[in-house]
Structure formats: C-alpha cells, structure tokens
CSV table of C-alpha atoms in Angstrom, one decimal:
chain,number,residue,atom,x,y,z
R,1,UNK,CA,17.3,28.5,-19.6
R,2,UNK,CA,20.3,28.0,-17.3
R,3,UNK,CA,19.7,25.2,-14.8
R,4,UNK,CA,22.0,25.2,-11.8
R,5,UNK,CA,23.7,21.9,-11.0
R,6,UNK,CA,21.9,19.9,-8.3
R,7,UNK,CA,24.0,19.7,-5.1
R,8,UNK,CA,25.4,16.4,-4.1
R,9,UNK,CA,23.4,14.7,-1.4
R,10,UNK,CA,24.7,11.5,0.1
R,11,UNK,CA,22.4,8.5,-0.5
R,12,UNK,CA,20.8,6.7,2.5
R,13,UNK,CA,22.6,3.6,3.7
R,14,UNK,CA,20.6,3.0,6.8
R,15,UNK,CA,17.7,0.9,5.4
R,16,UNK,CA,16.8,-2.0,7.6
R,17,UNK,CA,17.0,-5.7,6.8
R,18,UNK,CA,14.2,-7.5,5.0
R,19,UNK,CA,13.5,-9.5,8.1
R,20,UNK,CA,12.9,-6.4,10.2
R,21,UNK,CA,11.0,-4.6,7.4
R,22,UNK,CA,8.7,-7.5,6.7
R,23,UNK,CA,8.2,-7.9,10.4
R,24,UNK,CA,7.1,-4.3,10.9
R,25,UNK,CA,4.9,-4.5,7.8
R,26,UNK,CA,3.1,-7.5,9.3
R,27,UNK,CA,2.9,-5.8,12.6
R,28,UNK,CA,1.0,-2.9,11.1
R,29,UNK,CA,-1.3,-5.1,9.0
R,30,UNK,CA,-2.2,-7.0,12.1
R,31,UNK,CA,-2.5,-4.0,14.3
R,32,UNK,CA,-4.8,-2.0,11.9
R,33,UNK,CA,-6.8,-5.2,11.3
R,34,UNK,CA,-7.5,-5.4,15.1
R,35,UNK,CA,-8.9,-1.8,15.3
R,36,UNK,CA,-10.9,-2.3,12.1
R,37,UNK,CA,-12.3,-5.5,13.5
R,38,UNK,CA,-13.3,-3.6,16.6
R,39,UNK,CA,-11.0,-5.7,18.9
R,40,UNK,CA,-10.3,-2.8,21.1
R,41,UNK,CA,-8.5,-4.6,23.9
R,42,UNK,CA,-6.3,-6.7,21.5
R,43,UNK,CA,-5.5,-3.5,19.6
R,44,UNK,CA,-4.5,-1.7,22.8
R,45,UNK,CA,-2.3,-4.6,23.8
R,46,UNK,CA,0.0,-3.7,20.9
R,47,UNK,CA,0.8,-0.5,22.8
R,48,UNK,CA,3.2,-0.3,25.7
R,49,UNK,CA,1.7,0.0,29.1
R,50,UNK,CA,2.9,3.6,29.3
R,51,UNK,CA,2.2,4.5,25.7
R,52,UNK,CA,1.2,8.0,24.5
R,53,UNK,CA,-1.2,8.4,21.6
R,54,UNK,CA,-1.2,11.8,20.0
R,55,UNK,CA,-3.5,13.2,17.4
R,56,UNK,CA,-3.0,16.9,17.9
R,57,UNK,CA,-5.7,18.2,15.5
R,58,UNK,CA,-8.4,16.0,17.0
R,59,UNK,CA,-8.0,15.4,20.7
R,60,UNK,CA,-5.9,15.6,23.8
R,61,UNK,CA,-3.2,12.9,24.0
R,62,UNK,CA,-4.2,9.5,25.4
R,63,UNK,CA,-1.8,8.4,28.1
R,64,UNK,CA,-1.4,4.7,29.0
R,65,UNK,CA,-2.6,1.5,27.5
R,66,UNK,CA,-5.8,1.5,29.5
R,67,UNK,CA,-6.8,4.9,28.3
R,68,UNK,CA,-6.0,3.9,24.7
R,69,UNK,CA,-8.1,0.8,25.1
R,70,UNK,CA,-11.1,2.7,26.6
R,71,UNK,CA,-11.0,5.2,23.8
R,72,UNK,CA,-10.8,2.5,21.2
R,73,UNK,CA,-13.7,0.6,22.8
R,74,UNK,CA,-15.9,3.7,22.7
R,75,UNK,CA,-15.1,4.3,19.1
R,76,UNK,CA,-15.7,0.6,18.2
R,77,UNK,CA,-19.0,0.6,19.9
R,78,UNK,CA,-20.1,3.8,18.0
R,79,UNK,CA,-19.0,2.4,14.6
R,80,UNK,CA,-20.9,-0.8,15.5
R,81,UNK,CA,-24.0,1.2,16.3
R,82,UNK,CA,-23.7,3.2,13.1
R,83,UNK,CA,-23.2,0.0,11.1
R,84,UNK,CA,-20.0,1.5,9.6
R,85,UNK,CA,-17.1,-0.4,8.3
R,86,UNK,CA,-13.9,1.5,8.9
R,87,UNK,CA,-10.4,0.8,7.4
R,88,UNK,CA,-7.0,2.1,8.4
R,89,UNK,CA,-4.8,1.7,5.5
R,90,UNK,CA,-1.0,2.2,6.1
R,91,UNK,CA,1.7,2.3,3.5
R,92,UNK,CA,4.9,3.9,2.4
R,93,UNK,CA,6.6,2.6,5.5
R,94,UNK,CA,9.9,4.0,6.6
R,95,UNK,CA,11.7,2.3,9.4
R,96,UNK,CA,14.8,3.7,11.2
R,97,UNK,CA,16.7,1.6,13.7
R,98,UNK,CA,17.8,3.7,16.7
R,99,UNK,CA,21.1,3.2,18.6
R,100,UNK,CA,19.2,2.1,21.7
R,101,UNK,CA,17.5,-0.8,19.9
R,102,UNK,CA,14.2,0.9,19.4
R,103,UNK,CA,12.6,1.9,16.1
R,104,UNK,CA,11.3,5.1,14.7
R,105,UNK,CA,8.7,4.5,11.9
R,106,UNK,CA,6.9,6.9,9.6
R,107,UNK,CA,4.0,5.8,7.4
R,108,UNK,CA,1.2,7.3,5.4
R,109,UNK,CA,-2.3,6.3,6.4
R,110,UNK,CA,-5.7,6.7,4.8
R,111,UNK,CA,-8.8,6.7,6.9
R,112,UNK,CA,-11.9,5.4,5.1
R,113,UNK,CA,-15.4,4.3,6.0
R,114,UNK,CA,-18.4,2.7,4.4
R,115,UNK,CA,-21.8,3.0,6.0
R,116,UNK,CA,-24.2,0.1,5.4
R,117,UNK,CA,-25.4,0.3,1.9
R,118,UNK,CA,-23.5,3.6,1.4
R,119,UNK,CA,-20.5,4.7,-0.7
R,120,UNK,CA,-16.9,4.4,0.2
R,121,UNK,CA,-15.6,7.6,1.8
R,122,UNK,CA,-11.8,8.1,2.0
R,123,UNK,CA,-11.8,11.2,4.1
R,124,UNK,CA,-8.3,11.7,5.6
R,125,UNK,CA,-4.7,11.4,4.8
R,126,UNK,CA,-2.6,11.1,7.9
R,127,UNK,CA,1.2,10.8,8.6
R,128,UNK,CA,1.8,8.2,11.4
R,129,UNK,CA,5.0,8.5,13.3
R,130,UNK,CA,5.6,5.7,15.8
R,131,UNK,CA,8.3,4.9,18.4
R,132,UNK,CA,8.4,1.1,18.7
R,133,UNK,CA,10.1,-0.7,21.6
R,134,UNK,CA,11.1,-4.3,21.7
R,135,UNK,CA,8.9,-6.6,23.7
R,136,UNK,CA,9.9,-10.3,23.9
R,137,UNK,CA,9.9,-11.5,20.3
R,138,UNK,CA,8.0,-8.5,19.1
R,139,UNK,CA,7.4,-4.8,19.3
R,140,UNK,CA,5.1,-2.4,21.1
R,141,UNK,CA,4.1,1.1,20.2
R,142,UNK,CA,5.4,3.4,22.9
R,143,UNK,CA,4.5,6.6,21.2
R,144,UNK,CA,2.3,7.4,18.2
R,145,UNK,CA,1.8,10.8,16.7
R,146,UNK,CA,-0.8,11.3,14.0
R,147,UNK,CA,-0.6,14.4,11.8
R,148,UNK,CA,-3.6,15.0,9.6
R,149,UNK,CA,-2.9,16.6,6.2
R,150,UNK,CA,-4.6,19.9,5.8
R,151,UNK,CA,-4.5,20.6,9.6
R,152,UNK,CA,-1.6,23.1,9.2
R,153,UNK,CA,0.7,21.1,11.4
U,1,UNK,CA,-12.7,9.0,35.4
U,2,UNK,CA,-11.8,5.4,36.4
U,3,UNK,CA,-10.3,3.5,33.5
U,4,UNK,CA,-10.1,-0.2,33.9
U,5,UNK,CA,-6.8,-1.9,33.3
U,6,UNK,CA,-6.6,-3.4,29.8
U,7,UNK,CA,-6.5,-7.2,29.9
U,8,UNK,CA,-3.3,-8.9,28.9
U,9,UNK,CA,-3.3,-10.3,25.4
U,10,UNK,CA,-0.5,-12.4,24.2
U,11,UNK,CA,1.4,-10.9,21.3
U,12,UNK,CA,1.5,-12.6,18.0
U,13,UNK,CA,4.6,-14.7,17.3
U,14,UNK,CA,3.4,-16.3,14.1
U,15,UNK,CA,4.6,-13.8,11.6
U,16,UNK,CA,6.0,-15.4,8.4
U,17,UNK,CA,9.6,-14.9,7.2
U,18,UNK,CA,10.6,-12.0,5.0
U,19,UNK,CA,11.2,-14.4,2.1
U,20,UNK,CA,7.7,-15.7,2.3
U,21,UNK,CA,6.1,-12.3,2.9
U,22,UNK,CA,8.0,-10.6,0.1
U,23,UNK,CA,7.1,-13.5,-2.2
U,24,UNK,CA,3.4,-13.2,-1.5
U,25,UNK,CA,3.6,-9.4,-1.9
U,26,UNK,CA,5.1,-9.9,-5.3
U,27,UNK,CA,2.6,-12.5,-6.2
U,28,UNK,CA,-0.3,-10.1,-5.5
U,29,UNK,CA,1.4,-7.2,-7.3
U,30,UNK,CA,1.8,-9.5,-10.3
U,31,UNK,CA,-1.6,-11.1,-10.1
U,32,UNK,CA,-3.5,-7.8,-9.8
U,33,UNK,CA,-1.4,-6.3,-12.6
U,34,UNK,CA,-2.6,-9.2,-14.9
U,35,UNK,CA,-6.3,-8.5,-14.3
U,36,UNK,CA,-5.7,-4.7,-14.7
U,37,UNK,CA,-3.8,-5.3,-17.9
U,38,UNK,CA,-6.8,-7.4,-19.1
U,39,UNK,CA,-4.7,-10.6,-19.4
U,40,UNK,CA,-7.7,-12.7,-18.3
U,41,UNK,CA,-6.1,-16.1,-19.1
U,42,UNK,CA,-2.8,-15.4,-17.4
U,43,UNK,CA,-4.7,-14.0,-14.4
U,44,UNK,CA,-6.9,-17.1,-14.2
U,45,UNK,CA,-3.7,-19.3,-14.4
U,46,UNK,CA,-2.8,-18.0,-10.9
U,47,UNK,CA,-5.8,-19.8,-9.6
U,48,UNK,CA,-5.9,-23.6,-8.9
U,49,UNK,CA,-7.8,-25.7,-11.5
U,50,UNK,CA,-10.5,-26.3,-8.9
U,51,UNK,CA,-10.5,-22.8,-7.4
U,52,UNK,CA,-13.6,-21.1,-6.0
U,53,UNK,CA,-14.0,-17.4,-6.3
U,54,UNK,CA,-16.6,-15.8,-4.0
U,55,UNK,CA,-17.9,-12.3,-3.9
U,56,UNK,CA,-21.1,-12.9,-2.0
U,57,UNK,CA,-22.6,-9.4,-2.3
U,58,UNK,CA,-22.1,-9.4,-6.1
U,59,UNK,CA,-22.5,-12.7,-7.7
U,60,UNK,CA,-22.8,-16.5,-7.4
U,61,UNK,CA,-19.4,-18.2,-6.7
U,62,UNK,CA,-17.3,-19.0,-9.7
U,63,UNK,CA,-16.1,-22.6,-9.6
U,64,UNK,CA,-13.0,-23.7,-11.4
U,65,UNK,CA,-10.2,-21.9,-13.3
U,66,UNK,CA,-12.1,-22.1,-16.6
U,67,UNK,CA,-15.1,-20.3,-15.2
U,68,UNK,CA,-12.9,-17.7,-13.5
U,69,UNK,CA,-11.1,-17.1,-16.8
U,70,UNK,CA,-14.3,-16.7,-18.7
U,71,UNK,CA,-15.7,-14.3,-16.2
U,72,UNK,CA,-12.5,-12.3,-16.3
U,73,UNK,CA,-12.4,-12.2,-20.1
U,74,UNK,CA,-16.0,-10.9,-20.3
U,75,UNK,CA,-15.1,-8.2,-17.7
U,76,UNK,CA,-11.9,-7.3,-19.5
U,77,UNK,CA,-13.7,-6.9,-22.9
U,78,UNK,CA,-16.3,-4.7,-21.3
U,79,UNK,CA,-13.7,-2.4,-19.7
U,80,UNK,CA,-11.9,-2.3,-23.1
U,81,UNK,CA,-15.1,-1.3,-24.8
U,82,UNK,CA,-15.8,1.3,-22.2
U,83,UNK,CA,-12.3,2.7,-22.4
U,84,UNK,CA,-11.9,2.3,-18.7
U,85,UNK,CA,-8.6,1.8,-16.8
U,86,UNK,CA,-9.3,-0.3,-13.7
U,87,UNK,CA,-6.9,-0.8,-10.8
U,88,UNK,CA,-7.0,-3.4,-8.0
U,89,UNK,CA,-4.9,-2.1,-5.2
U,90,UNK,CA,-4.1,-4.5,-2.4
U,91,UNK,CA,-2.4,-3.7,0.9
U,92,UNK,CA,-2.2,-4.5,4.6
U,93,UNK,CA,-1.3,-8.0,3.8
U,94,UNK,CA,-1.5,-10.6,6.6
U,95,UNK,CA,-0.1,-14.0,5.9
U,96,UNK,CA,-0.7,-17.1,8.1
U,97,UNK,CA,1.1,-20.3,7.5
U,98,UNK,CA,-1.1,-23.3,8.0
U,99,UNK,CA,0.1,-26.7,9.4
U,100,UNK,CA,-0.6,-28.4,6.1
U,101,UNK,CA,1.8,-26.1,4.2
U,102,UNK,CA,-0.9,-23.9,2.7
U,103,UNK,CA,-1.3,-20.2,3.5
U,104,UNK,CA,-4.3,-18.1,4.6
U,105,UNK,CA,-4.0,-14.5,3.6
U,106,UNK,CA,-6.1,-11.4,4.3
U,107,UNK,CA,-5.6,-8.1,2.6
U,108,UNK,CA,-7.4,-4.9,2.1
U,109,UNK,CA,-8.3,-4.0,-1.5
U,110,UNK,CA,-9.4,-0.8,-3.2
U,111,UNK,CA,-11.2,-1.0,-6.5
U,112,UNK,CA,-10.8,2.1,-8.7
U,113,UNK,CA,-11.4,3.1,-12.3
U,114,UNK,CA,-10.8,6.0,-14.5
U,115,UNK,CA,-12.8,6.4,-17.7
U,116,UNK,CA,-11.1,8.0,-20.7
U,117,UNK,CA,-10.7,11.7,-19.9
U,118,UNK,CA,-12.7,11.2,-16.7
U,119,UNK,CA,-11.9,11.5,-13.0
U,120,UNK,CA,-10.5,8.8,-10.8
U,121,UNK,CA,-13.2,7.0,-9.0
U,122,UNK,CA,-12.2,4.9,-6.0
U,123,UNK,CA,-15.5,3.2,-5.4
U,124,UNK,CA,-15.1,0.1,-3.1
U,125,UNK,CA,-13.1,-1.1,-0.1
U,126,UNK,CA,-13.0,-4.8,0.0
U,127,UNK,CA,-11.5,-7.4,2.3
U,128,UNK,CA,-9.8,-10.2,0.4
U,129,UNK,CA,-9.3,-13.6,2.0
U,130,UNK,CA,-7.3,-16.1,0.1
U,131,UNK,CA,-6.3,-19.7,0.6
U,132,UNK,CA,-3.1,-20.3,-1.2
U,133,UNK,CA,-1.7,-23.7,-2.1
U,134,UNK,CA,1.9,-24.5,-3.1
U,135,UNK,CA,2.4,-25.2,-6.8
U,136,UNK,CA,5.9,-26.0,-7.9
U,137,UNK,CA,8.1,-23.0,-6.9
U,138,UNK,CA,5.1,-20.8,-6.4
U,139,UNK,CA,1.5,-20.5,-5.1
U,140,UNK,CA,-2.0,-20.7,-6.5
U,141,UNK,CA,-5.2,-19.3,-5.2
U,142,UNK,CA,-7.5,-22.2,-4.3
U,143,UNK,CA,-10.2,-20.1,-2.7
U,144,UNK,CA,-10.8,-16.3,-2.7
U,145,UNK,CA,-13.5,-14.6,-0.7
U,146,UNK,CA,-14.2,-10.9,-1.3
U,147,UNK,CA,-16.2,-9.1,1.3
U,148,UNK,CA,-17.3,-5.6,0.4
U,149,UNK,CA,-17.4,-2.9,3.1
U,150,UNK,CA,-20.9,-1.6,3.6
U,151,UNK,CA,-22.5,-4.8,2.4
U,152,UNK,CA,-23.5,-5.9,5.9
U,153,UNK,CA,-21.5,-9.1,5.7
E,1,UNK,CA,-23.0,-23.3,-20.6
E,2,UNK,CA,-19.8,-24.8,-22.0
E,3,UNK,CA,-16.7,-23.1,-20.7
E,4,UNK,CA,-13.5,-23.7,-22.6
E,5,UNK,CA,-10.6,-24.9,-20.6
E,6,UNK,CA,-8.2,-22.2,-19.7
E,7,UNK,CA,-4.8,-22.4,-21.5
E,8,UNK,CA,-1.8,-23.4,-19.5
E,9,UNK,CA,0.4,-20.4,-18.6
E,10,UNK,CA,3.7,-20.9,-17.0
E,11,UNK,CA,3.9,-19.4,-13.5
E,12,UNK,CA,6.5,-16.7,-12.9
E,13,UNK,CA,9.7,-17.8,-11.2
E,14,UNK,CA,11.6,-14.6,-11.4
E,15,UNK,CA,10.5,-12.9,-8.2
E,16,UNK,CA,13.3,-11.1,-6.5
E,17,UNK,CA,14.8,-11.9,-3.1
E,18,UNK,CA,13.2,-10.4,0.1
E,19,UNK,CA,16.4,-8.4,0.7
E,20,UNK,CA,16.1,-6.7,-2.7
E,21,UNK,CA,12.3,-6.3,-2.5
E,22,UNK,CA,12.4,-4.7,1.0
E,23,UNK,CA,15.2,-2.5,-0.1
E,24,UNK,CA,13.3,-1.1,-3.1
E,25,UNK,CA,10.1,-0.7,-1.0
E,26,UNK,CA,12.2,1.4,1.5
E,27,UNK,CA,13.7,3.3,-1.4
E,28,UNK,CA,10.3,4.4,-2.7
E,29,UNK,CA,8.9,5.2,0.8
E,30,UNK,CA,12.0,7.4,1.3
E,31,UNK,CA,11.9,8.9,-2.1
E,32,UNK,CA,8.2,9.8,-2.1
E,33,UNK,CA,8.6,11.2,1.4
E,34,UNK,CA,11.3,13.5,0.1
E,35,UNK,CA,9.1,15.0,-2.6
E,36,UNK,CA,6.1,15.3,-0.2
E,37,UNK,CA,8.3,17.0,2.4
E,38,UNK,CA,9.4,19.5,-0.4
E,39,UNK,CA,13.0,18.5,-0.2
E,40,UNK,CA,13.5,19.0,-3.9
E,41,UNK,CA,17.2,18.7,-4.1
E,42,UNK,CA,17.4,15.6,-1.9
E,43,UNK,CA,14.6,14.1,-4.0
E,44,UNK,CA,16.4,14.9,-7.2
E,45,UNK,CA,19.6,13.2,-5.8
E,46,UNK,CA,17.7,9.9,-6.0
E,47,UNK,CA,17.8,10.2,-9.8
E,48,UNK,CA,20.9,9.5,-11.9
E,49,UNK,CA,22.8,12.6,-13.3
E,50,UNK,CA,21.5,11.8,-16.8
E,51,UNK,CA,18.0,10.6,-15.7
E,52,UNK,CA,14.9,11.1,-17.8
E,53,UNK,CA,11.6,11.8,-16.2
E,54,UNK,CA,8.6,11.3,-18.5
E,55,UNK,CA,4.9,12.1,-17.8
E,56,UNK,CA,3.6,12.1,-21.3
E,57,UNK,CA,0.1,13.3,-20.7
E,58,UNK,CA,1.3,16.3,-18.6
E,59,UNK,CA,4.6,17.7,-19.9
E,60,UNK,CA,7.7,17.4,-22.0
E,61,UNK,CA,10.3,15.0,-20.6
E,62,UNK,CA,12.7,16.4,-18.0
E,63,UNK,CA,16.3,15.5,-18.9
E,64,UNK,CA,19.0,15.4,-16.3
E,65,UNK,CA,19.1,15.6,-12.5
E,66,UNK,CA,19.4,19.4,-12.5
E,67,UNK,CA,16.3,19.8,-14.6
E,68,UNK,CA,14.4,17.4,-12.4
E,69,UNK,CA,15.5,19.3,-9.3
E,70,UNK,CA,14.5,22.6,-10.8
E,71,UNK,CA,11.0,21.3,-11.7
E,72,UNK,CA,10.5,19.8,-8.3
E,73,UNK,CA,11.7,23.0,-6.5
E,74,UNK,CA,9.2,25.0,-8.5
E,75,UNK,CA,6.4,22.6,-7.7
E,76,UNK,CA,7.4,22.5,-4.0
E,77,UNK,CA,7.3,26.3,-3.8
E,78,UNK,CA,3.9,26.4,-5.4
E,79,UNK,CA,2.5,23.8,-2.9
E,80,UNK,CA,4.0,25.7,0.0
E,81,UNK,CA,2.4,29.0,-1.2
E,82,UNK,CA,-0.9,27.2,-1.7
E,83,UNK,CA,-0.7,25.6,1.8
E,84,UNK,CA,-1.3,22.2,0.3
E,85,UNK,CA,-0.1,18.9,1.7
E,86,UNK,CA,0.6,16.5,-1.2
E,87,UNK,CA,1.1,12.7,-1.0
E,88,UNK,CA,2.5,10.3,-3.5
E,89,UNK,CA,1.4,6.9,-2.5
E,90,UNK,CA,3.1,3.9,-4.2
E,91,UNK,CA,2.1,0.3,-4.0
E,92,UNK,CA,1.7,-2.9,-5.9
E,93,UNK,CA,5.4,-2.9,-6.5
E,94,UNK,CA,6.8,-5.3,-9.1
E,95,UNK,CA,10.5,-5.6,-9.4
E,96,UNK,CA,12.3,-7.4,-12.3
E,97,UNK,CA,16.0,-7.9,-12.2
E,98,UNK,CA,17.7,-7.4,-15.5
E,99,UNK,CA,20.7,-9.4,-16.9
E,100,UNK,CA,22.8,-6.2,-16.8
E,101,UNK,CA,22.3,-5.8,-13.0
E,102,UNK,CA,19.8,-3.0,-13.3
E,103,UNK,CA,16.1,-3.2,-12.3
E,104,UNK,CA,12.9,-2.5,-14.0
E,105,UNK,CA,10.0,-1.7,-11.6
E,106,UNK,CA,6.4,-1.1,-12.0
E,107,UNK,CA,4.2,0.3,-9.3
E,108,UNK,CA,0.8,1.9,-8.9
E,109,UNK,CA,0.7,5.4,-7.5
E,110,UNK,CA,-2.1,7.6,-6.1
E,111,UNK,CA,-1.7,11.3,-6.2
E,112,UNK,CA,-3.6,13.1,-3.4
E,113,UNK,CA,-3.6,16.5,-1.8
E,114,UNK,CA,-5.3,18.3,1.1
E,115,UNK,CA,-5.5,22.1,1.2
E,116,UNK,CA,-5.3,23.8,4.5
E,117,UNK,CA,-8.6,23.1,6.2
E,118,UNK,CA,-9.9,21.4,3.1
E,119,UNK,CA,-11.0,17.8,2.2
E,120,UNK,CA,-8.7,15.1,1.0
E,121,UNK,CA,-8.7,14.9,-2.8
E,122,UNK,CA,-7.3,11.7,-4.4
E,123,UNK,CA,-7.3,12.8,-7.9
E,124,UNK,CA,-5.1,10.5,-10.0
E,125,UNK,CA,-4.1,6.9,-10.4
E,126,UNK,CA,-0.8,6.6,-12.2
E,127,UNK,CA,1.3,3.6,-13.3
E,128,UNK,CA,5.0,4.3,-12.5
E,129,UNK,CA,7.7,2.5,-14.5
E,130,UNK,CA,11.2,3.0,-13.4
E,131,UNK,CA,14.6,1.8,-14.6
E,132,UNK,CA,16.9,1.7,-11.5
E,133,UNK,CA,20.7,1.5,-11.8
E,134,UNK,CA,23.1,0.5,-9.0
E,135,UNK,CA,25.0,3.3,-7.3
E,136,UNK,CA,27.4,2.4,-4.6
E,137,UNK,CA,25.3,0.5,-2.0
E,138,UNK,CA,22.0,1.8,-3.4
E,139,UNK,CA,20.0,2.6,-6.5
E,140,UNK,CA,19.3,5.6,-8.6
E,141,UNK,CA,16.4,6.2,-11.0
E,142,UNK,CA,17.7,6.5,-14.5
E,143,UNK,CA,14.4,6.6,-16.2
E,144,UNK,CA,10.9,7.2,-14.9
E,145,UNK,CA,7.7,7.0,-17.0
E,146,UNK,CA,4.4,8.0,-15.5
E,147,UNK,CA,1.2,6.9,-17.2
E,148,UNK,CA,-2.0,8.4,-16.0
E,149,UNK,CA,-5.1,6.3,-16.0
E,150,UNK,CA,-7.7,7.8,-18.2
E,151,UNK,CA,-5.2,9.5,-20.5
E,152,UNK,CA,-5.7,7.0,-23.2
E,153,UNK,CA,-2.1,5.9,-23.2
C-alpha cells in the first residue's frame, strides 16, 4: 500500500508556564469542589459579575453572577433533597494566553452522580470552554460554554 | 423574576506553587501506579510508619504502615488470582499548605477494574483526603480518609 | 495478629520539574484534543517521522508518521460517518527523564464515545507508555505502546 507522506505541521510553542498552568488547575479543582459541595454562592463568586454561562443543549444562557448563583442554588437544593452526590471532573486542560491578558481554556469534563446507596453513574462527557479574566491575584470566569458529546453540536 | 445579588466571597489566594503542585501530582501518579501494579510493600512505603488509613464505609481503620502493607498485599494477591486489572484514578487535586509545614490534600478518585476478557467497570467515586508530612526530599501520607459517594457520609 | 514490619523502600527522588511536568501535561491535552477533533494530520505531526505505535491487543504496529496519519484519518472518517464523539482522556501522568535527554512517560487513559443522541460509553482503560524525544522547543512521540486492561498483557 502506498502511504502518502504526512504534511508538515508546525509544533505548538504557545504552552503556558508551569506557574500559570498549575494555578488554573488548582482554580478548577477548587471551583468544581465548590459546586459539588453545594456551596452555590461561593461557586458563583468564581464567575465575573457579568458572566455568561452557556449550555446550549440543556438550557437558555444564564446571564450575570446572580443568575448563575440562583441556578446553582436551586440545583444544589434538589441534589440535597435527592440525597445525591454529584461530581464534576475536569481534565485534559488546555490553556491559551490571549494578547489582552485574558485566558481561553478548554477542558474535558465528566458529569457523574451517586444516589444514596446506589451505583455510580457517569452520564455525560462535556467539553468546557472558558474565557477567564484576571481579578486581583486570581481569575474569574467571564464566559463558559459547555458542549455535550452526542448533542450534535 | 427578581434575582438577589450574590454575596461577595473573597477569592482564594492560598494556591500552592507550581513546583509543589507538580510534585504532589507526580507523587499520586506514582503512588497509585504502585498499588495498581500490585507492589504492596512499595506502596505501603509511601505511608508514614504510624499512618492511619480510613475508609469508613468499608472497613475498620488500618493503623500503621505494616498493617497497610499487609492489607494491600492480601488485596493484590486476590486481584492477581482473579486476573483483574484495577486502576485508581485521582484527579481534581487540591493542595493546602499548613502552617506546620505539612499538607492537606483533597482529590477525587475513580475506582475501576477490568477482568480478563471482560468489560471495564468504573464502580466507585471516592473523595480522598490526605494529610501529607515531609520526609527527606519527599512526602509521606500520615492520614488518608476515603469517603465513598452514595455512602451517606 | 502478628503483622510483619514493612521493608524499607527508598523514596523516589527523580520527579521532574514543574516546568517539564506542566509542559508534558499540556502536550497530552493538546495531542488528545487533536485526535478527538479528527485533525488526523496535525495529530500525526506530534509523532516522530520514524515513530512506532503499538496497541498489541488490537492491531499490528504502525510504523512511521505517514502510516500513523493514514490510520488516524481512516478512523476519523469512520467516527464522522457514525456521528460519534470520541474522547481520549489521559491522567495519572508519570514522567521519567532519561540520561540521553529523552523522556519515558506512563499515563492512564480512558477511551469513551457518545453517539448522536446516545449515552456516554466509557469502554476501555488503557495504560499508555510513550518515549518522547526532543524536537526544537518541544517533544515528539517516538514510540507509543498501549496496553488494554483485561487483555492479559
């Protein structure tokens, strides 16, 4: 079989520093821990005041930190009532520094839940794309877009 | 709908350095690799001599490195006899440096196994909380507490 | 019960720097993103010209970047036709610097797919062992060996 030569593709040279990468990894571990611990207001505080949260296959966009907090609180209360442990697991983090000092990130996320006494259900694979903006010593999510695998998007 | 303003919550500023974070990530990748490779004694050597290993929903605490090693050896021999590959997958690592020079970590863990010729079974989501103490150039686990999702704890 | 004392095992002191660890984490997040985005040629360009790709329980080794690209293109086209989102999720990364300036890595990988409108299927746990060689500012995979759990290897 004749196999054509693979075209030359320049390698990436825009990886971020270890300090920034570790910082963003820690940010996400903390942030996801907050929602999983049902700390809706603390979780919402990791979003910018004017943040937009999009999950196109599931709901209309949430606009603003207060709306994000309210939605999260409702969700947390429901999970509490249903005695369900929920985990957001992020990985495969890609961070791209933007010329304006903000960051664009992409990560894979698994959504999983375990009802009291029940089996683990890992039910969704999601691609999370964030726009992070600097805030004091840290970062806030200004825009989050969640794209569910299998949704045709 | 009137949405109340989200309360101000101070952002975290206690993230650890990249050097420490990468070190602990590597520690866990190595440590979990040891148990999955059924190297019970090497795995146990990553615990302090007086370590305590708690998994409240599953067993009485194990006290001391020797007891931890013996339990792990028994488990490894059983998996070997059952021809089962087991993986401990940790992620979402949160590291908090303590004033006394020790570390408190929290991570998510998935427990999964594949029997010879069988399907992959990811059967438990667990929150792992460790107390790590410095030991020479590295770290040892002095206390590990595993909390299974769905166990009501 | 008398529990024998656990033997002394020297702790590892060969962990790599945060800069290198973060770099390799980013490399894998990028590389896996390329195959999942069906960018077969860009993905193949992360392998050395003379790379070998082994997946013993599934196929004969692929030899050379061109063969790797062709195999990936075929696979990508099939997934496209089947309207299937595929994710390669790597974690538990272990990196060992070699005396000759190359790297040996080991990571765990989960293979998962979601068909259009269908459920998430996480169907394989795989151990990925790579030999990475320096290339300009970055790294290329010279050898990859994938070992599927449950395959008896």
